[in-house]
Short mmCIF file of C-alpha atoms and ligand atoms in Angstrom, two decimals:
data_model
loop_
_atom_site.label_atom_id
_atom_site.label_comp_id
_atom_site.label_asym_id
_atom_site.label_seq_id
_atom_site.Cartn_x
_atom_site.Cartn_y
_atom_site.Cartn_z
CA MET A 1 29.27 -5.02 16.96
CA TYR A 2 31.90 -6.26 14.47
CA SER A 3 35.14 -4.57 13.43
CA GLU A 4 35.79 -3.46 9.85
CA SER A 5 38.26 -6.26 9.30
CA ILE A 6 35.83 -9.01 10.36
CA ILE A 7 33.10 -7.55 8.18
CA LYS A 8 35.49 -7.28 5.24
CA ARG A 9 36.49 -10.92 5.46
CA PHE A 10 32.90 -12.01 6.07
CA ARG A 11 31.75 -10.19 2.95
CA ASN A 12 34.50 -11.49 0.70
CA PRO A 13 35.75 -14.79 2.00
CA LYS A 14 38.61 -16.10 -0.14
CA PHE A 15 38.29 -19.73 0.85
CA ALA A 16 34.55 -20.40 0.80
CA GLY A 17 33.53 -23.53 -1.05
CA GLU A 18 34.58 -27.15 -1.12
CA ILE A 19 37.46 -29.25 -2.41
CA LYS A 20 36.10 -32.08 -4.52
CA ASN A 21 38.65 -34.81 -3.75
CA ALA A 22 39.89 -33.49 -0.46
CA ASP A 23 42.42 -35.49 1.54
CA GLY A 24 40.70 -34.59 4.77
CA VAL A 25 37.24 -33.31 5.67
CA GLY A 26 36.12 -32.27 9.13
CA GLU A 27 32.78 -31.09 10.45
CA GLU A 28 32.08 -29.65 13.86
CA GLY A 29 29.22 -27.82 15.51
CA ASN A 30 28.70 -25.65 18.54
CA ILE A 31 25.79 -26.81 20.64
CA ARG A 32 24.97 -23.47 22.20
CA CYS A 33 24.59 -21.39 19.07
CA GLY A 34 23.81 -24.26 16.71
CA ASP A 35 26.42 -23.17 14.20
CA ILE A 36 28.17 -25.73 11.98
CA MET A 37 31.51 -25.58 10.20
CA LYS A 38 33.02 -27.87 7.61
CA VAL A 39 36.69 -27.72 6.51
CA TYR A 40 38.28 -29.43 3.51
CA ILE A 41 42.06 -29.84 3.20
CA LYS A 42 44.37 -30.97 0.45
CA VAL A 43 47.69 -32.42 1.71
CA LYS A 44 50.90 -33.07 -0.23
CA ASN A 45 54.14 -34.30 1.40
CA ASN A 46 52.70 -33.67 4.85
CA LYS A 47 51.93 -30.04 3.91
CA ILE A 48 48.49 -28.46 3.60
CA THR A 49 48.41 -27.14 0.05
CA ASP A 50 44.79 -26.01 -0.06
CA ALA A 51 41.92 -25.44 2.35
CA LYS A 52 38.27 -24.51 1.90
CA PHE A 53 35.26 -24.18 4.19
CA LYS A 54 31.51 -24.26 4.35
CA THR A 55 29.88 -22.60 7.35
CA PHE A 56 26.36 -22.23 8.64
CA GLY A 57 26.90 -19.56 11.20
CA CYS A 58 27.29 -16.00 12.25
CA ALA A 59 29.53 -13.44 10.58
CA ALA A 60 32.32 -14.16 13.08
CA ALA A 61 32.14 -17.87 12.27
CA ILE A 62 32.39 -17.23 8.53
CA ALA A 63 35.28 -14.80 9.00
CA ALA A 64 37.01 -17.23 11.37
CA SER A 65 36.60 -20.11 8.90
CA ASP A 66 38.20 -18.01 6.20
CA ALA A 67 41.08 -16.91 8.45
CA LEU A 68 41.61 -20.51 9.49
CA CYS A 69 41.98 -21.65 5.87
CA GLU A 70 44.42 -18.85 5.19
CA LEU A 71 46.49 -19.83 8.24
CA SER A 72 46.51 -23.52 7.35
CA ILE A 73 47.69 -23.30 3.79
CA GLY A 74 51.46 -23.83 3.53
CA LYS A 75 51.74 -25.35 7.01
CA THR A 76 52.82 -28.91 7.81
CA ILE A 77 50.27 -31.06 9.62
CA GLU A 78 52.19 -30.59 12.87
CA GLU A 79 52.29 -26.82 12.44
CA ALA A 80 48.61 -26.69 11.52
CA LEU A 81 47.69 -28.57 14.69
CA LYS A 82 49.30 -25.75 16.65
CA ILE A 83 47.02 -23.05 15.22
CA THR A 84 45.13 -21.54 18.14
CA LYS A 85 42.02 -19.49 18.66
CA SER A 86 44.30 -16.49 19.26
CA ASP A 87 46.02 -16.94 15.89
CA ILE A 88 42.65 -16.73 14.19
CA ILE A 89 41.53 -13.78 16.27
CA ASN A 90 44.80 -11.99 15.53
CA LEU A 91 44.40 -12.50 11.81
CA LEU A 92 40.87 -11.09 12.17
CA GLY A 93 42.41 -7.92 13.53
CA GLY A 94 42.22 -8.81 17.21
CA ASP A 95 38.92 -7.11 17.88
CA VAL A 96 36.51 -10.05 18.23
CA PRO A 97 33.65 -9.58 20.72
CA PRO A 98 34.03 -11.97 23.70
CA ILE A 99 30.68 -13.61 22.99
CA LYS A 100 32.12 -14.55 19.57
CA HIS A 101 35.38 -16.16 20.71
CA HIS A 102 33.84 -19.61 20.50
CA CYS A 103 33.41 -19.10 16.75
CA SER A 104 37.22 -19.12 16.41
CA ILE A 105 37.50 -22.11 18.75
CA LEU A 106 35.02 -23.87 16.48
CA GLY A 107 37.46 -23.18 13.63
CA VAL A 108 40.36 -24.83 15.46
CA GLU A 109 38.24 -27.86 16.35
CA THR A 110 37.00 -28.29 12.82
CA LEU A 111 40.54 -28.20 11.43
CA HIS A 112 41.56 -30.86 13.96
CA LYS A 113 38.69 -33.02 12.75
CA ALA A 114 39.81 -32.57 9.14
CA ILE A 115 43.39 -33.52 10.03
CA GLU A 116 42.18 -36.58 11.95
CA ASN A 117 40.17 -37.58 8.93
CA TYR A 118 43.25 -37.12 6.72
CA LYS A 119 45.32 -39.30 9.05
CA THR A 120 42.81 -42.15 9.03
CA LYS A 121 42.74 -42.02 5.26
CA SER A 122 46.49 -41.97 4.65
CA MET B 1 19.30 2.21 -2.42
CA ARG B 2 18.69 2.29 1.34
CA VAL B 3 15.66 0.39 2.54
CA TYR B 4 14.52 0.48 6.15
CA LEU B 5 12.51 -2.63 6.98
CA ASP B 6 13.00 -2.65 10.73
CA ASN B 7 9.99 -0.59 11.76
CA ALA B 8 9.08 -3.03 14.52
CA ALA B 9 12.33 -2.01 16.23
CA THR B 10 11.70 1.68 15.81
CA THR B 11 10.37 4.13 13.23
CA LYS B 12 11.30 7.38 11.57
CA VAL B 13 9.64 10.37 13.22
CA ASP B 14 6.97 11.86 10.96
CA ASP B 15 7.68 15.45 9.79
CA GLU B 16 4.29 16.55 11.12
CA VAL B 17 5.21 15.16 14.52
CA ILE B 18 8.44 17.15 14.56
CA LYS B 19 6.51 20.25 13.60
CA ALA B 20 4.02 19.70 16.41
CA MET B 21 6.79 19.14 18.94
CA ASN B 22 8.98 22.08 18.00
CA PRO B 23 7.33 24.89 19.98
CA TYR B 24 7.55 22.82 23.16
CA PHE B 25 11.32 22.96 23.38
CA ASN B 26 11.97 26.69 23.59
CA LYS B 27 8.65 28.53 23.36
CA ILE B 28 6.24 26.61 25.56
CA TYR B 29 8.72 25.09 27.93
CA GLY B 30 7.09 25.44 31.35
CA ASN B 31 6.70 22.66 33.89
CA ALA B 32 3.13 21.37 33.68
CA SER B 33 2.94 21.38 37.48
CA SER B 34 3.81 25.09 37.84
CA LEU B 35 1.07 27.56 38.73
CA HIS B 36 2.10 30.43 36.42
CA SER B 37 1.11 30.93 32.81
CA PHE B 38 4.21 29.09 31.53
CA GLY B 39 3.07 26.08 33.51
CA ASN B 40 -0.53 26.43 32.36
CA GLU B 41 0.49 26.40 28.73
CA ALA B 42 2.43 23.20 29.25
CA LYS B 43 -0.44 21.73 31.25
CA ASN B 44 -2.86 22.50 28.42
CA ALA B 45 -0.61 20.73 25.91
CA LEU B 46 -0.32 17.78 28.27
CA GLU B 47 -4.05 17.43 28.84
CA ASN B 48 -4.83 17.94 25.18
CA SER B 49 -2.42 15.12 24.31
CA ARG B 50 -3.97 12.91 26.95
CA ARG B 51 -7.40 13.54 25.42
CA ILE B 52 -6.13 12.63 21.94
CA ILE B 53 -4.65 9.32 23.11
CA ALA B 54 -7.74 8.54 25.20
CA GLU B 55 -10.11 9.16 22.29
CA LYS B 56 -8.00 6.99 20.02
CA ILE B 57 -8.65 3.96 22.22
CA ASN B 58 -12.13 4.89 23.46
CA ALA B 59 -10.93 5.61 26.99
CA ASP B 60 -11.65 8.43 29.37
CA THR B 61 -9.00 11.16 29.67
CA SER B 62 -8.49 10.31 33.33
CA GLU B 63 -7.57 6.76 32.39
CA ILE B 64 -4.31 7.60 30.56
CA ILE B 65 -0.95 8.21 32.17
CA PHE B 66 2.27 9.03 30.37
CA VAL B 67 5.49 7.17 31.10
CA ALA B 68 8.95 7.04 29.53
CA SER B 69 8.82 3.81 27.52
CA GLY B 70 6.71 0.85 26.55
CA THR B 71 8.96 -1.14 28.85
CA GLU B 72 8.07 1.11 31.76
CA ALA B 73 4.35 0.87 30.95
CA ASP B 74 4.58 -2.94 31.04
CA ASN B 75 6.58 -2.86 34.27
CA LEU B 76 4.17 -0.49 35.95
CA ALA B 77 1.13 -2.53 34.90
CA ILE B 78 2.55 -5.83 36.10
CA LEU B 79 4.59 -4.81 39.14
CA GLY B 80 1.97 -2.24 40.13
CA THR B 81 -0.74 -4.90 40.20
CA ALA B 82 1.42 -7.56 41.85
CA PHE B 83 2.78 -5.29 44.59
CA LEU B 84 -0.72 -4.13 45.41
CA LYS B 85 -2.07 -7.69 45.73
CA GLU B 86 1.12 -8.84 47.48
CA LYS B 87 0.75 -12.49 46.43
CA GLY B 88 -0.89 -14.73 43.89
CA HIS B 89 -0.69 -16.21 40.42
CA ILE B 90 0.01 -14.44 37.14
CA LEU B 91 -0.89 -15.84 33.74
CA THR B 92 1.04 -14.67 30.68
CA THR B 93 2.42 -16.23 27.49
CA LYS B 94 5.69 -17.62 26.20
CA ILE B 95 5.81 -15.08 23.38
CA GLU B 96 5.65 -11.81 25.31
CA HIS B 97 8.24 -9.07 24.85
CA PRO B 98 11.08 -9.17 27.41
CA ALA B 99 9.49 -6.11 29.05
CA VAL B 100 6.75 -8.47 30.25
CA LEU B 101 8.67 -11.76 30.48
CA GLU B 102 11.57 -10.46 32.52
CA THR B 103 9.21 -8.57 34.83
CA CYS B 104 7.27 -11.77 35.47
CA LYS B 105 10.50 -13.70 36.07
CA GLU B 106 11.48 -11.13 38.67
CA LEU B 107 8.11 -11.58 40.36
CA GLU B 108 8.67 -15.32 40.49
CA LYS B 109 11.84 -14.63 42.47
CA ARG B 110 9.74 -12.56 44.82
CA GLY B 111 7.27 -15.35 45.57
CA PHE B 112 4.60 -14.95 42.90
CA GLN B 113 3.63 -17.92 40.75
CA VAL B 114 3.67 -17.38 37.00
CA THR B 115 2.34 -19.56 34.19
CA TYR B 116 3.68 -18.94 30.69
CA LEU B 117 1.07 -20.13 28.21
CA ASP B 118 2.06 -22.20 25.20
CA VAL B 119 1.09 -21.05 21.73
CA ASP B 120 0.19 -23.01 18.61
CA LYS B 121 2.31 -23.00 15.48
CA GLU B 122 0.85 -19.70 14.29
CA GLY B 123 1.44 -18.08 17.66
CA PHE B 124 -2.10 -18.12 19.10
CA ILE B 125 -2.36 -18.87 22.81
CA LYS B 126 -3.61 -22.27 23.91
CA ASN B 127 -5.55 -23.56 26.93
CA PHE B 128 -6.14 -20.12 28.34
CA GLU B 129 -9.08 -20.94 30.59
CA ASP B 130 -7.55 -24.19 31.86
CA ASN B 131 -4.64 -22.25 33.24
CA LEU B 132 -6.63 -19.70 35.19
CA ARG B 133 -6.55 -20.37 38.91
CA LYS B 134 -8.54 -19.32 41.92
CA ASP B 135 -5.62 -17.16 43.00
CA THR B 136 -4.89 -15.64 39.58
CA ILE B 137 -4.48 -11.91 40.16
CA LEU B 138 -3.33 -10.79 36.72
CA VAL B 139 -3.43 -11.88 33.10
CA SER B 140 -1.02 -10.29 30.63
CA VAL B 141 -1.37 -11.20 26.95
CA MET B 142 0.07 -9.06 24.18
CA HIS B 143 -2.21 -7.83 21.40
CA ALA B 144 0.18 -8.27 18.46
CA ASN B 145 3.49 -10.07 18.62
CA ASN B 146 6.56 -8.02 17.74
CA GLU B 147 8.38 -10.84 15.97
CA ILE B 148 5.79 -12.82 14.05
CA GLY B 149 2.94 -10.29 13.96
CA THR B 150 0.25 -12.65 15.24
CA ILE B 151 -2.79 -10.81 16.61
CA GLN B 152 -4.51 -12.46 19.59
CA ASN B 153 -8.20 -12.48 20.28
CA ILE B 154 -7.96 -9.97 23.11
CA GLU B 155 -11.69 -9.36 23.35
CA ARG B 156 -12.38 -12.97 24.29
CA ILE B 157 -9.57 -13.13 26.85
CA GLY B 158 -10.73 -9.84 28.33
CA LYS B 159 -14.29 -11.06 28.62
CA ILE B 160 -13.27 -14.12 30.61
CA CYS B 161 -11.04 -12.05 32.90
CA ARG B 162 -13.79 -9.52 33.49
CA GLU B 163 -16.26 -12.27 34.42
CA LYS B 164 -13.79 -13.72 36.88
CA ASN B 165 -12.74 -10.34 38.19
CA ILE B 166 -9.08 -10.79 37.21
CA VAL B 167 -7.03 -7.75 36.19
CA PHE B 168 -6.24 -7.94 32.47
CA HIS B 169 -3.23 -6.23 30.88
CA SER B 170 -2.31 -6.21 27.22
CA ASP B 171 0.89 -4.97 25.62
CA CYS B 172 -0.47 -3.06 22.61
CA VAL B 173 2.87 -1.53 21.64
CA GLN B 174 3.02 -3.12 18.19
CA SER B 175 -0.66 -2.99 17.33
CA PHE B 176 -1.33 0.64 18.26
CA THR B 177 -2.67 2.65 15.27
CA LYS B 178 -2.27 -0.37 12.98
CA GLU B 179 -5.17 -2.26 14.54
CA SER B 180 -8.20 -0.54 15.98
CA ILE B 181 -8.11 -0.59 19.74
CA ASP B 182 -11.23 -0.06 21.83
CA VAL B 183 -10.47 -0.63 25.50
CA LYS B 184 -14.15 -1.07 26.34
CA LYS B 185 -14.91 -3.55 23.59
CA MET B 186 -11.71 -5.45 24.32
CA ASN B 187 -12.42 -5.53 28.07
CA LEU B 188 -8.99 -4.15 28.93
CA ASP B 189 -8.01 -3.06 32.42
CA LEU B 190 -4.45 -2.06 31.57
CA ALA B 191 -2.80 -1.50 28.20
CA SER B 192 0.65 -0.33 27.09
CA PHE B 193 1.43 1.92 24.12
CA SER B 194 4.74 3.32 22.91
CA SER B 195 5.44 6.36 20.76
CA HIS B 196 8.56 5.38 18.84
CA LYS B 197 6.84 2.48 17.10
CA ILE B 198 4.28 4.77 15.47
CA HIS B 199 6.51 7.48 13.98
CA GLY B 200 6.60 9.44 17.22
CA PRO B 201 9.68 10.33 19.27
CA LYS B 202 11.53 7.80 21.43
CA GLY B 203 11.23 7.72 25.20
CA VAL B 204 7.50 8.40 25.53
CA ALA B 205 4.72 5.92 26.14
CA ALA B 206 1.34 5.58 27.79
CA LEU B 207 -0.44 3.21 30.12
CA TYR B 208 -4.21 2.91 30.06
CA ILE B 209 -5.58 2.25 33.55
CA ARG B 210 -9.29 1.55 33.67
CA LYS B 211 -11.22 3.56 36.21
CA GLY B 212 -11.29 1.62 39.47
CA ILE B 213 -8.12 -0.36 38.78
CA LYS B 214 -5.51 0.37 41.43
CA LEU B 215 -1.75 0.10 41.05
CA LYS B 216 1.03 0.45 43.55
CA ARG B 217 3.57 2.94 42.29
CA ILE B 218 7.01 1.69 41.35
CA ILE B 219 8.74 5.08 41.22
CA TYR B 220 8.60 7.48 44.16
CA GLY B 221 8.50 11.26 43.94
CA GLY B 222 5.99 14.03 43.29
CA HIS B 223 2.31 14.02 42.39
CA HIS B 224 2.48 13.82 38.61
CA GLU B 225 0.34 11.57 36.44
CA LEU B 226 -2.54 10.69 38.74
CA ASN B 227 -0.16 10.28 41.64
CA ILE B 228 1.01 7.03 40.11
CA ARG B 229 3.98 8.05 38.04
CA PRO B 230 6.06 10.92 39.38
CA GLY B 231 8.53 12.83 37.21
CA THR B 232 8.20 16.06 35.25
CA GLU B 233 6.23 15.28 32.11
CA ASN B 234 8.12 15.18 28.82
CA ILE B 235 5.84 17.67 27.09
CA PRO B 236 7.52 17.79 23.64
CA GLY B 237 7.59 13.99 23.58
CA ILE B 238 4.01 13.64 24.76
CA VAL B 239 2.78 16.19 22.20
CA GLY B 240 4.67 14.31 19.48
CA PHE B 241 3.26 10.97 20.64
CA ALA B 242 -0.30 12.30 20.54
CA LYS B 243 0.26 13.78 17.08
CA ALA B 244 1.73 10.51 15.81
CA SER B 245 -1.29 8.57 17.04
CA GLN B 246 -3.51 10.57 14.71
CA LEU B 247 -1.54 10.17 11.50
CA LEU B 248 -1.85 6.62 10.19
CA ASN B 249 -4.92 6.46 7.95
CA LYS B 250 -6.91 3.61 6.45
CA ASN B 251 -5.39 4.01 3.00
CA GLU B 252 -1.88 3.77 4.37
CA ILE B 253 -2.77 0.63 6.30
CA GLU B 254 -4.25 -0.91 3.15
CA ARG B 255 -1.24 0.06 1.08
CA THR B 256 1.15 -1.37 3.69
CA THR B 257 -0.87 -4.59 3.81
CA LYS B 258 -0.62 -4.94 0.02
CA LEU B 259 3.14 -4.41 0.08
CA ARG B 260 3.43 -6.84 2.96
CA ASN B 261 1.59 -9.49 0.95
CA LYS B 262 3.75 -8.80 -2.07
CA LEU B 263 6.87 -9.26 0.03
CA ILE B 264 5.55 -12.50 1.56
CA ASP B 265 4.65 -13.94 -1.82
CA GLY B 266 7.95 -12.85 -3.34
CA LEU B 267 10.04 -14.36 -0.58
CA LEU B 268 8.11 -17.62 -0.48
CA LYS B 269 9.01 -18.15 -4.15
CA ILE B 270 12.57 -18.80 -2.93
CA PRO B 271 12.79 -22.58 -2.38
CA ASP B 272 12.84 -23.96 1.19
CA THR B 273 11.29 -20.95 2.86
CA LYS B 274 8.47 -20.70 5.35
CA LEU B 275 6.27 -17.89 6.62
CA ASN B 276 6.00 -17.72 10.40
CA GLY B 277 2.88 -16.50 12.15
CA SER B 278 -0.64 -16.31 10.85
CA ARG B 279 -1.46 -15.29 7.31
CA GLU B 280 -4.88 -13.84 8.25
CA ARG B 281 -4.59 -12.45 11.77
CA ARG B 282 -1.32 -10.64 11.16
CA LEU B 283 0.01 -7.12 11.67
CA CYS B 284 -0.22 -5.12 8.45
CA ASN B 285 3.52 -4.43 8.43
CA ASN B 286 5.06 -7.71 9.60
CA VAL B 287 6.79 -10.35 7.49
CA ASN B 288 8.71 -13.14 9.20
CA VAL B 289 10.32 -15.79 7.04
CA SER B 290 12.64 -18.73 7.72
CA PHE B 291 15.24 -19.53 5.06
CA LYS B 292 16.39 -23.11 5.44
CA TYR B 293 20.16 -23.79 5.41
CA VAL B 294 21.20 -20.18 6.05
CA GLU B 295 21.96 -18.40 9.27
CA GLY B 296 20.08 -15.23 10.09
CA GLU B 297 22.90 -12.99 11.20
CA SER B 298 24.88 -13.63 8.04
CA LEU B 299 21.80 -12.95 5.97
CA LEU B 300 21.14 -9.73 7.88
CA LEU B 301 24.68 -8.46 7.38
CA TYR B 302 24.75 -9.29 3.66
CA LEU B 303 21.45 -7.46 3.24
CA ASP B 304 22.90 -4.55 5.18
CA GLU B 305 25.67 -4.40 2.61
CA LYS B 306 22.94 -3.94 0.00
CA GLY B 307 21.42 -1.15 2.07
CA ILE B 308 18.52 -3.18 3.44
CA ALA B 309 17.90 -3.06 7.20
CA VAL B 310 16.10 -6.06 8.70
CA SER B 311 16.29 -7.97 11.94
CA THR B 312 16.72 -11.48 13.28
CA GLY B 313 14.16 -12.08 15.97
CA SER B 314 14.09 -8.92 17.99
CA ALA B 315 16.63 -6.16 18.36
CA CYS B 316 17.05 -7.00 22.04
CA SER B 317 18.19 -10.54 21.38
CA SER B 318 20.98 -9.74 18.90
CA GLN B 319 23.53 -9.84 21.72
CA THR B 320 22.81 -13.42 22.74
CA LEU B 321 23.43 -16.74 21.03
CA GLU B 322 20.06 -18.27 21.74
CA PRO B 323 17.47 -18.22 19.00
CA SER B 324 14.32 -16.19 19.59
CA HIS B 325 12.04 -17.44 22.35
CA VAL B 326 9.06 -16.66 20.15
CA LEU B 327 10.27 -18.82 17.27
CA LEU B 328 11.03 -21.68 19.64
CA ALA B 329 7.57 -21.28 21.20
CA ILE B 330 5.87 -21.75 17.82
CA GLY B 331 7.80 -24.98 17.49
CA LEU B 332 10.56 -24.11 15.03
CA PRO B 333 13.59 -26.38 15.34
CA HIS B 334 16.75 -24.64 16.49
CA GLU B 335 18.42 -24.40 13.09
CA ILE B 336 15.30 -23.10 11.35
CA ALA B 337 14.78 -20.50 14.07
CA HIS B 338 18.37 -19.48 13.45
CA GLY B 339 17.70 -18.81 9.79
CA THR B 340 14.80 -16.47 10.32
CA ILE B 341 14.44 -12.83 9.35
CA ARG B 342 11.85 -10.23 10.29
CA PHE B 343 11.00 -7.54 7.76
CA SER B 344 8.81 -4.78 9.18
CA LEU B 345 7.34 -2.19 6.84
CA SER B 346 5.96 1.29 7.41
CA LYS B 347 3.79 3.81 5.60
CA TYR B 348 6.99 5.10 4.00
CA THR B 349 7.84 1.75 2.39
CA THR B 350 7.56 1.84 -1.41
CA GLU B 351 6.85 -0.84 -3.99
CA LYS B 352 10.27 -0.25 -5.52
CA GLU B 353 11.88 -1.00 -2.17
CA ILE B 354 9.92 -4.23 -1.87
CA ASP B 355 10.96 -5.32 -5.38
CA TYR B 356 14.57 -4.53 -4.59
CA THR B 357 14.33 -6.43 -1.30
CA ILE B 358 12.88 -9.56 -2.88
CA LYS B 359 15.60 -9.56 -5.53
CA SER B 360 18.37 -8.95 -2.98
CA VAL B 361 17.19 -11.59 -0.51
CA LYS B 362 17.08 -14.12 -3.32
CA GLU B 363 20.67 -13.34 -4.30
CA VAL B 364 22.00 -13.39 -0.76
CA VAL B 365 20.20 -16.60 0.19
CA GLU B 366 21.64 -18.32 -2.89
CA LYS B 367 25.11 -17.07 -2.03
CA LEU B 368 24.87 -18.29 1.57
CA ARG B 369 23.38 -21.62 0.62
CA LYS B 370 26.39 -22.23 -1.61
CA ILE B 371 28.61 -22.17 1.46
CA SER B 372 26.21 -23.95 3.77
CA PRO B 373 27.45 -27.30 5.14
CA ILE B 374 23.96 -28.41 6.15
CA ARG B 375 22.53 -28.33 2.67
CA ARG B 376 22.81 -31.89 1.44
C1 LIG C 401 5.63 -5.70 22.06
C2 LIG C 401 6.57 -4.71 22.65
N1 LIG C 401 6.43 -4.36 23.94
C3 LIG C 401 7.23 -3.47 24.52
C4 LIG C 401 8.25 -2.85 23.82
C5 LIG C 401 9.13 -1.88 24.53
O1 LIG C 401 8.83 -0.58 24.20
P1 LIG C 401 9.92 0.57 24.44
O2 LIG C 401 10.96 0.38 23.38
O3 LIG C 401 9.17 1.85 24.28
O4 LIG C 401 10.45 0.39 25.81
C6 LIG C 401 8.44 -3.20 22.47
C7 LIG C 401 9.51 -2.62 21.66
O5 LIG C 401 10.69 -2.69 21.90
C8 LIG C 401 7.59 -4.14 21.89
O6 LIG C 401 7.73 -4.51 20.61
S1 LIG C 402 27.80 -17.55 17.24
FE1 LIG C 402 28.41 -19.58 17.33
S2 LIG C 402 29.86 -19.80 15.76
FE2 LIG C 402 29.42 -17.70 15.85
#
């Protein structure tokens, strides 16, 4: 069902874990599948310098969380808000089963929540 | 190490089965309906296989017909009864295999009424008698559940149906050879069996039809299989199915049960785990455990990396997002149902494999819990 590149990222996520004193934390869930994602970001001079995730979900959700963190790091808040589902899917190699597209959307939504949380804090 | 613990999905074909089947591909290859000696040889193999299956379940040879899958057997039993009676009420359960559930749903669309019985938290049906109606034409309750292994009291259900003159069907696909099945003692009118779950080839199955029970055919064609199920008989498959039905012995069942218990006990030592189904009335090869805070598909794929093949719910549901209907029916909350794995053993499962599985599951669950946002 999954491509090599999704499985590879799912097996060895680089950004799994949490950031202890994160500047922004966001949590979001998908009602249909019941999966939950949590994203932690560290922000310096309006730039995301670190990102980590915790995910209770399918392989596509874990891979998408990891890709999302990779995409976010080094981006300004404005740039990060422009990350789309397609960006994540592209980084995952493009070949994401249609039934698993919402896992990448969940990633985008969770990042937005984390950024919102950062904005209310700062 | 490669460990196959998905024997409820399908099994490896036994070497003896392959040996028994072999001559029927290119030596004895006639059509069992033909009048010449080639046909007679095939016919003999067919009838001998029918006798073997019949004896295994204490039926008469004339009460067995061969079909192409367990799914077809279930369809024929249910549709065949419904189409003959033309209207009425059907009583089944919430935990049936899709082969039964989807067939009943289709009948609802065609004007039949269907009640899907609730089950208790171990998976045993509830309020059976209360839900029988004057116009109930058919009861379909599976013998052993394919996900949680719970074995129903079929004899009692059958007795009530017989007294009330209601046709009683049971899907015995998972229990066949593992549990003793006596169609007379269990008061069965119709029962489904499938070859590929018992180390036989895929694409062969049987339906028991008690003498006197009538079905309307659902496939049209020639006069094969008691005039109920047309189509040239799959002789190699049928021979293999019959052979497979003879192979599982008492020692192997006992050994499998011991390994099953070892696996259950080993897995339950992991914190925040729960066994689903009944501990006592359980298939000898089924283990179904929920691991709190982790998601089943991730767990399955990490175990796959370690060479261990298991399943979440049933193989058929892996393409949908919804958790298993069986786990929801026994009352598991959504997120617990989502973190549930079925391990199904076979006579080929070894103690070493079970030890390796327990150790691997423990590692993987710990790893996934570390990245779980719902573990507080
Ligand atoms: C309980 C039950 N009934 C029916 C079936 C369908 O059998 P088959 O795969 O032969 O169509 C299965 C297996 O998939 C099953 O577990
Ligand atoms: S199935 Fe819902 S997040 Fe993947």
